[in-house]
Amino acid sequence: SSEMMTNLSMSLVNMLYNIQLMKMAGENGVAAYGVIMYVNFIFAAVFLGYSIGSAPIAGYQYGAENHKELHNILKKSLVLLIAAQIIMFAAAQLLSGMLAQIFVGYDPALKEMTQHGFRIFAFSFLFMGINIYGSAFFTALNNGGLSALISFLRTLLFQVIAVFALPVVFGLNGIWSAVVAAELAAMAVTLIILAVNRKKYGY
């Protein structure tokens, strides 16, 4: 259910972003967003790969009622993800110019817009990993409801609110930072859910 929610939400949210960008930046804004999304998939793949790959391990330990090892997996995963988030953010800032050049180097104005937008968007990498892992972790614990809730909040509800509210205050930068605000809010919810359910699942 969480994977379905993620994919459905992405399609809807992408349309909303394009509508907002057409109003505020025209075709260049839509083109820049398209490039940012392509590059985002590369960075997000690191978090997705780890989360999906480690979920069966967590599920096995939960089924075996090995709570000590389940706690160990969660603790080490959070440490690794925080480190990866910082590395991904730093890499995005350093490589933003080169990545923009690869896709839209033919147009200086579009390249500058893409690079600027991606540098703001990259702040979302500081929070994204924990959210993706949190959703996969609860899938592993056989709680599809909480997994879907995290996915719904980070990929749909918070992003829809942010993409309409932030541009009113920050203009075009508000669109680029909408994902950042959504991921930050989702991370707060994910950490609360992890804390509330700690005793229930024994991690």
Short mmCIF file of C-alpha atoms in Angstrom, two decimals:
data_model
loop_
_atom_site.label_atom_id
_atom_site.label_comp_id
_atom_site.label_asym_id
_atom_site.label_seq_id
_atom_site.Cartn_x
_atom_site.Cartn_y
_atom_site.Cartn_z
CA SER A 1 0.00 0.00 0.00
CA SER A 2 2.83 2.43 0.77
CA GLU A 3 4.52 1.77 -2.59
CA MET A 4 1.20 2.30 -4.38
CA MET A 5 0.67 5.55 -2.46
CA THR A 6 4.15 6.77 -3.35
CA ASN A 7 3.71 6.19 -7.08
CA LEU A 8 0.21 7.64 -7.25
CA SER A 9 1.27 10.67 -5.23
CA MET A 10 4.31 11.35 -7.39
CA SER A 11 2.19 11.57 -10.54
CA LEU A 12 -0.29 13.98 -8.98
CA VAL A 13 2.35 16.10 -7.24
CA ASN A 14 4.43 16.41 -10.42
CA MET A 15 1.39 17.85 -12.23
CA LEU A 16 0.83 20.36 -9.43
CA TYR A 17 4.49 21.42 -9.54
CA ASN A 18 4.28 21.90 -13.30
CA ILE A 19 1.14 24.02 -12.98
CA GLN A 20 2.77 26.25 -10.37
CA LEU A 21 6.01 26.50 -12.34
CA MET A 22 4.22 27.44 -15.56
CA LYS A 23 2.56 30.31 -13.69
CA MET A 24 5.77 31.60 -12.10
CA ALA A 25 8.62 30.66 -14.45
CA GLY A 26 7.09 29.46 -17.71
CA GLU A 27 8.56 26.64 -19.79
CA ASN A 28 12.04 27.09 -18.33
CA GLY A 29 10.67 26.39 -14.85
CA VAL A 30 9.05 23.13 -16.02
CA ALA A 31 12.24 22.10 -17.83
CA ALA A 32 14.37 22.86 -14.75
CA TYR A 33 12.03 20.83 -12.56
CA GLY A 34 12.23 17.90 -14.96
CA VAL A 35 16.02 17.91 -14.72
CA ILE A 36 15.91 18.16 -10.92
CA MET A 37 13.56 15.16 -10.77
CA TYR A 38 15.87 13.05 -12.96
CA VAL A 39 18.84 13.87 -10.75
CA ASN A 40 16.75 13.36 -7.59
CA PHE A 41 16.05 9.76 -8.60
CA ILE A 42 19.81 9.07 -8.62
CA PHE A 43 20.28 10.41 -5.09
CA ALA A 44 17.06 8.89 -3.72
CA ALA A 45 18.10 5.49 -5.10
CA VAL A 46 20.75 5.29 -2.37
CA PHE A 47 18.09 5.56 0.34
CA LEU A 48 15.61 3.32 -1.48
CA GLY A 49 18.22 0.64 -2.08
CA TYR A 50 19.29 0.52 1.53
CA SER A 51 15.72 0.62 2.88
CA ILE A 52 14.38 -2.10 0.62
CA GLY A 53 17.51 -4.20 1.06
CA SER A 54 17.49 -4.05 4.86
CA ALA A 55 13.73 -4.49 5.34
CA PRO A 56 13.80 -8.34 5.07
CA ILE A 57 16.49 -8.44 7.78
CA ALA A 58 14.34 -6.34 10.11
CA GLY A 59 11.29 -8.44 9.25
CA TYR A 60 13.14 -11.67 10.02
CA GLN A 61 14.38 -10.43 13.41
CA TYR A 62 10.89 -9.17 14.27
CA GLY A 63 9.35 -12.53 13.36
CA ALA A 64 11.99 -14.34 15.41
CA GLU A 65 11.20 -12.01 18.34
CA ASN A 66 14.86 -11.09 18.53
CA HIS A 67 14.19 -7.61 19.89
CA LYS A 68 17.79 -6.87 20.78
CA GLU A 69 18.95 -7.43 17.21
CA LEU A 70 15.96 -5.51 15.83
CA HIS A 71 16.96 -2.55 18.02
CA ASN A 72 20.54 -2.91 16.79
CA ILE A 73 19.42 -2.87 13.14
CA LEU A 74 17.31 0.25 13.64
CA LYS A 75 20.03 2.08 15.57
CA LYS A 76 22.77 1.32 13.04
CA SER A 77 20.46 2.11 10.14
CA LEU A 78 19.61 5.55 11.52
CA VAL A 79 23.31 6.34 12.03
CA LEU A 80 24.15 5.20 8.48
CA LEU A 81 21.24 7.12 7.01
CA ILE A 82 22.12 10.35 8.80
CA ALA A 83 25.68 10.05 7.49
CA ALA A 84 24.42 9.26 3.98
CA GLN A 85 22.01 12.20 4.08
CA ILE A 86 24.85 14.60 4.88
CA ILE A 87 27.05 13.10 2.15
CA MET A 88 24.23 13.25 -0.41
CA PHE A 89 23.54 16.88 0.45
CA ALA A 90 27.22 17.84 0.17
CA ALA A 91 27.58 15.96 -3.13
CA ALA A 92 24.48 17.66 -4.53
CA GLN A 93 25.82 21.11 -3.66
CA LEU A 94 29.24 20.38 -5.17
CA LEU A 95 27.93 18.70 -8.33
CA SER A 96 24.93 20.95 -9.01
CA GLY A 97 26.74 22.98 -11.67
CA MET A 98 28.08 19.94 -13.52
CA LEU A 99 24.73 18.13 -13.42
CA ALA A 100 22.90 21.19 -14.74
CA GLN A 101 25.51 21.53 -17.48
CA ILE A 102 24.97 17.93 -18.61
CA PHE A 103 21.22 18.38 -19.07
CA VAL A 104 20.70 22.03 -20.01
CA GLY A 105 24.16 23.44 -20.76
CA TYR A 106 22.85 24.66 -24.11
CA ASP A 107 20.86 27.46 -22.40
CA PRO A 108 22.74 29.64 -19.85
CA ALA A 109 19.56 31.06 -18.27
CA LEU A 110 17.96 27.62 -17.91
CA LYS A 111 21.22 26.17 -16.58
CA GLU A 112 21.42 28.89 -13.91
CA MET A 113 17.78 28.33 -12.90
CA THR A 114 18.27 24.57 -12.72
CA GLN A 115 21.44 24.85 -10.65
CA HIS A 116 19.86 27.34 -8.26
CA GLY A 117 16.69 25.25 -7.90
CA PHE A 118 18.63 22.03 -7.33
CA ARG A 119 20.78 23.60 -4.61
CA ILE A 120 17.63 24.50 -2.70
CA PHE A 121 15.96 21.17 -3.47
CA ALA A 122 19.08 19.34 -2.22
CA PHE A 123 18.29 20.30 1.38
CA SER A 124 15.59 17.63 1.20
CA PHE A 125 18.36 14.99 1.11
CA LEU A 126 19.09 15.88 4.75
CA PHE A 127 15.72 14.38 5.76
CA MET A 128 14.65 12.05 2.95
CA GLY A 129 16.58 8.94 3.97
CA ILE A 130 14.95 8.56 7.38
CA ASN A 131 11.48 8.95 5.86
CA ILE A 132 12.05 6.33 3.18
CA TYR A 133 13.57 3.96 5.71
CA GLY A 134 10.76 4.55 8.22
CA SER A 135 8.16 3.54 5.66
CA ALA A 136 10.10 0.40 4.66
CA PHE A 137 10.77 -0.46 8.31
CA PHE A 138 7.08 -0.58 9.20
CA THR A 139 6.37 -2.62 6.10
CA ALA A 140 8.94 -5.09 7.47
CA LEU A 141 7.10 -5.06 10.81
CA ASN A 142 3.89 -6.03 9.01
CA ASN A 143 2.24 -2.63 9.62
CA GLY A 144 1.21 -1.46 6.18
CA GLY A 145 -0.99 1.26 7.68
CA LEU A 146 1.85 3.20 9.31
CA SER A 147 4.06 2.60 6.28
CA ALA A 148 1.39 4.01 3.97
CA LEU A 149 0.77 6.94 6.35
CA ILE A 150 4.42 8.01 6.19
CA SER A 151 4.40 7.69 2.39
CA PHE A 152 1.11 9.59 2.11
CA LEU A 153 2.34 12.47 4.25
CA ARG A 154 5.78 12.89 2.63
CA THR A 155 4.81 12.35 -1.00
CA LEU A 156 1.34 13.90 -1.12
CA LEU A 157 -0.22 15.84 1.75
CA PHE A 158 2.79 17.85 2.94
CA GLN A 159 4.00 18.50 -0.61
CA VAL A 160 0.60 19.70 -1.84
CA ILE A 161 0.34 22.11 1.09
CA ALA A 162 3.92 23.34 0.61
CA VAL A 163 3.77 23.79 -3.16
CA PHE A 164 0.75 26.08 -2.83
CA ALA A 165 1.65 27.88 0.40
CA LEU A 166 5.39 28.57 0.12
CA PRO A 167 5.36 30.34 -3.29
CA VAL A 168 2.99 32.93 -1.82
CA VAL A 169 5.76 33.99 0.58
CA PHE A 170 8.99 33.04 -1.23
CA GLY A 171 8.02 33.15 -4.89
CA LEU A 172 9.84 30.70 -7.17
CA ASN A 173 12.19 29.69 -4.35
CA GLY A 174 9.10 28.52 -2.47
CA ILE A 175 8.47 25.91 -5.17
CA TRP A 176 12.04 24.62 -5.03
CA SER A 177 11.87 24.44 -1.22
CA ALA A 178 8.44 22.75 -1.07
CA VAL A 179 10.00 19.28 -1.07
CA VAL A 180 12.38 20.36 1.69
CA ALA A 181 9.50 21.50 3.91
CA ALA A 182 7.53 18.32 3.15
CA GLU A 183 10.46 16.01 3.95
CA LEU A 184 11.27 17.91 7.15
CA ALA A 185 7.66 17.67 8.36
CA ALA A 186 7.50 13.99 7.37
CA MET A 187 10.73 13.25 9.24
CA ALA A 188 9.27 14.77 12.40
CA VAL A 189 6.20 12.53 12.04
CA THR A 190 8.36 9.47 11.25
CA LEU A 191 10.48 9.96 14.37
CA ILE A 192 7.36 10.42 16.50
CA ILE A 193 5.83 7.22 15.07
CA LEU A 194 9.07 5.33 15.73
CA ALA A 195 9.15 6.59 19.32
CA VAL A 196 5.47 5.85 20.02
CA ASN A 197 5.65 2.29 18.67
CA ARG A 198 8.97 1.37 20.25
CA LYS A 199 7.53 -0.72 23.09
CA LYS A 200 4.89 -2.33 20.90
CA TYR A 201 7.43 -3.79 18.46
CA GLY A 202 10.34 -4.10 20.87
CA TYR A 203 12.95 -2.17 18.91
#
